[in-house]
PDB file of C-alpha atoms in Angstrom:
ATOM      1  CA  GLY A 124      -0.045   0.224  -0.262  1.00  0.00           C
ATOM      2  CA  GLY A 125       1.526   3.290  -0.893  1.00  0.00           C
ATOM      3  CA  GLY A 126       1.598   5.962   0.920  1.00  0.00           C
ATOM      4  CA  GLU A 127      -0.463   7.877  -0.834  1.00  0.00           C
ATOM      5  CA  ASP A 128      -3.675   7.826   1.765  1.00  0.00           C
ATOM      6  CA  GLY A 129      -1.273   9.768   3.860  1.00  0.00           C
ATOM      7  CA  ASP A 130      -1.639  14.611   4.010  1.00  0.00           C
ATOM      8  CA  GLY A 131       0.441  14.603   0.537  1.00  0.00           C
ATOM      9  CA  GLY A 132      -1.682  18.518   0.960  1.00  0.00           C
ATOM     10  CA  GLY A 133       1.728  19.958   1.460  1.00  0.00           C
ATOM     11  CA  ALA A 134       2.370  21.575  -2.103  1.00  0.00           C
ATOM     12  CA  ALA A 135      -1.564  22.279  -2.113  1.00  0.00           C
ATOM     13  CA  GLY A 136      -1.783  23.814   1.252  1.00  0.00           C
ATOM     14  CA  ASP A 137       0.993  25.926   0.657  1.00  0.00           C
ATOM     15  CA  ILE A 138      -0.687  27.292  -2.094  1.00  0.00           C
ATOM     16  CA  GLU A 139      -3.501  27.964  -0.276  1.00  0.00           C
ATOM     17  CA  TYR A 140      -1.637  29.530   2.476  1.00  0.00           C
ATOM     18  CA  LYS A 141       0.037  31.992   0.099  1.00  0.00           C
ATOM     19  CA  GLU A 142      -3.507  32.741  -1.682  1.00  0.00           C
ATOM     20  CA  LEU A 143      -4.670  34.020   1.777  1.00  0.00           C
ATOM     21  CA  LEU A 144      -1.562  36.104   2.466  1.00  0.00           C
ATOM     22  CA  GLU A 145      -1.603  37.936  -0.892  1.00  0.00           C
ATOM     23  CA  PHE A 146      -5.591  38.493   0.228  1.00  0.00           C
ATOM     24  CA  GLU A 147      -4.809  40.067   3.366  1.00  0.00           C
ATOM     25  CA  ASN A 148      -2.462  41.899   1.918  1.00  0.00           C
ATOM     26  CA  GLU A 149      -4.603  43.589  -0.685  1.00  0.00           C
ATOM     27  CA  GLN A 150      -7.108  44.223   2.343  1.00  0.00           C
ATOM     28  CA  LEU A 151      -4.134  46.258   4.444  1.00  0.00           C
ATOM     29  CA  LYS A 152      -3.789  48.092   1.019  1.00  0.00           C
ATOM     30  CA  GLN A 153      -6.597  49.021   0.192  1.00  0.00           C
ATOM     31  CA  GLN A 154      -6.848  49.966   4.179  1.00  0.00           C
ATOM     32  CA  VAL A 155      -3.703  52.133   3.837  1.00  0.00           C
ATOM     33  CA  HIS A 156      -3.743  53.888   0.865  1.00  0.00           C
ATOM     34  CA  CYS A 157      -5.647  56.959  -0.661  1.00  0.00           C
ATOM     35  CA  PRO A 158      -9.431  55.491  -2.149  1.00  0.00           C
ATOM     36  CA  ILE A 159      -8.574  58.573  -4.566  1.00  0.00           C
ATOM     37  CA  ILE A 160      -4.945  58.306  -5.443  1.00  0.00           C
ATOM     38  CA  LYS A 161      -4.823  54.360  -5.418  1.00  0.00           C
ATOM     39  CA  GLU A 162      -0.764  54.722  -5.107  1.00  0.00           C
ATOM     40  CA  LYS A 163      -0.777  57.599  -2.033  1.00  0.00           C
ATOM     41  CA  PRO A 164      -1.139  56.397   1.366  1.00  0.00           C
ATOM     42  CA  LYS A 165      -3.834  57.918   3.558  1.00  0.00           C
ATOM     43  CA  SER A 166      -2.582  61.046   5.278  1.00  0.00           C
ATOM     44  CA  VAL A 167      -5.281  63.256   6.462  1.00  0.00           C
ATOM     45  CA  ILE A 168      -8.480  62.940   8.172  1.00  0.00           C
ATOM     46  CA  LEU A 169     -11.778  64.640   7.562  1.00  0.00           C
ATOM     47  CA  ILE A 170     -12.909  65.140  10.942  1.00  0.00           C
ATOM     48  CA  LYS A 171     -16.471  66.133  10.506  1.00  0.00           C
ATOM     49  CA  CYS A 172     -16.871  62.970   8.920  1.00  0.00           C
ATOM     50  CA  GLY A 173     -13.818  60.517   9.541  1.00  0.00           C
ATOM     51  CA  HIS A 174     -13.046  59.842   6.390  1.00  0.00           C
ATOM     52  CA  ALA A 175      -9.233  59.459   5.085  1.00  0.00           C
ATOM     53  CA  PHE A 176      -7.609  60.461   2.033  1.00  0.00           C
ATOM     54  CA  SER A 177      -4.092  61.362   0.619  1.00  0.00           C
ATOM     55  CA  ARG A 178      -3.216  64.794   1.262  1.00  0.00           C
ATOM     56  CA  GLU A 179      -3.202  65.101  -2.350  1.00  0.00           C
ATOM     57  CA  ALA A 180      -6.168  63.963  -3.087  1.00  0.00           C
ATOM     58  CA  ILE A 181      -7.894  66.520  -0.546  1.00  0.00           C
ATOM     59  CA  ASP A 182      -5.936  69.357  -2.044  1.00  0.00           C
ATOM     60  CA  LYS A 183      -7.057  68.709  -5.375  1.00  0.00           C
ATOM     61  CA  ARG A 184     -10.527  69.042  -4.190  1.00  0.00           C
ATOM     62  CA  ILE A 185      -9.718  72.414  -2.740  1.00  0.00           C
ATOM     63  CA  ALA A 186      -8.148  73.694  -5.982  1.00  0.00           C
ATOM     64  CA  ASP A 187     -11.022  72.386  -7.300  1.00  0.00           C
ATOM     65  CA  ARG A 188     -13.752  74.542  -5.394  1.00  0.00           C
ATOM     66  CA  ALA A 189     -14.728  71.038  -4.550  1.00  0.00           C
ATOM     67  CA  ARG A 190     -14.613  70.917  -0.701  1.00  0.00           C
ATOM     68  CA  LYS A 191     -17.094  67.845  -0.116  1.00  0.00           C
ATOM     69  CA  CYS A 192     -16.039  64.735   0.939  1.00  0.00           C
ATOM     70  CA  PRO A 193     -15.618  62.063  -2.014  1.00  0.00           C
ATOM     71  CA  ALA A 194     -17.103  59.383   0.396  1.00  0.00           C
ATOM     72  CA  CYS A 195     -20.070  61.202   1.933  1.00  0.00           C
ATOM     73  CA  ASN A 196     -20.259  64.450   0.737  1.00  0.00           C
ATOM     74  CA  LYS A 197     -20.136  66.206   3.618  1.00  0.00           C
ATOM     75  CA  ALA A 198     -18.963  70.161   3.302  1.00  0.00           C
ATOM     76  CA  PHE A 199     -15.271  70.535   5.349  1.00  0.00           C
ATOM     77  CA  SER A 200     -12.824  73.402   5.429  1.00  0.00           C
ATOM     78  CA  ASP A 201      -8.829  74.043   5.486  1.00  0.00           C
ATOM     79  CA  TYR A 202      -9.986  73.535   9.577  1.00  0.00           C
ATOM     80  CA  ASP A 203     -11.718  70.039   9.610  1.00  0.00           C
ATOM     81  CA  ILE A 204      -8.349  68.831   7.712  1.00  0.00           C
ATOM     82  CA  LYS A 205      -5.768  66.794  10.346  1.00  0.00           C
ATOM     83  CA  PRO A 206      -2.888  64.646   9.451  1.00  0.00           C
ATOM     84  CA  ILE A 207      -3.057  61.012  10.806  1.00  0.00           C
ATOM     85  CA  TYR A 208      -0.041  59.340  11.520  1.00  0.00           C
ATOM     86  CA  LEU A 209       0.215  55.374  11.025  1.00  0.00           C
ATOM     87  CA  THR A 210       2.299  54.024  12.609  1.00  0.00           C
ATOM     88  CA  TRP A 211       3.695  49.972  12.625  1.00  0.00           C
TER      89      TRP A 211
END
């Protein structure tokens, strides 16, 4: 009787684990990166609504006179923009 009935799922388990890590990595990137400028990290928060974006995305909204949160459309002023500091 060859050992074919044994565990033998090593390669398949490694693939599943790698896929899980890739999925979790993408989830973390989505949480950290700006939803508007995806290659930039979130660096400011709009304190009226709590949504976070990159400074560049918010600066563009200000330059375009579109002072509403891209996520919920709540109006904001310069005083509502606060930096956030992500630590690792």
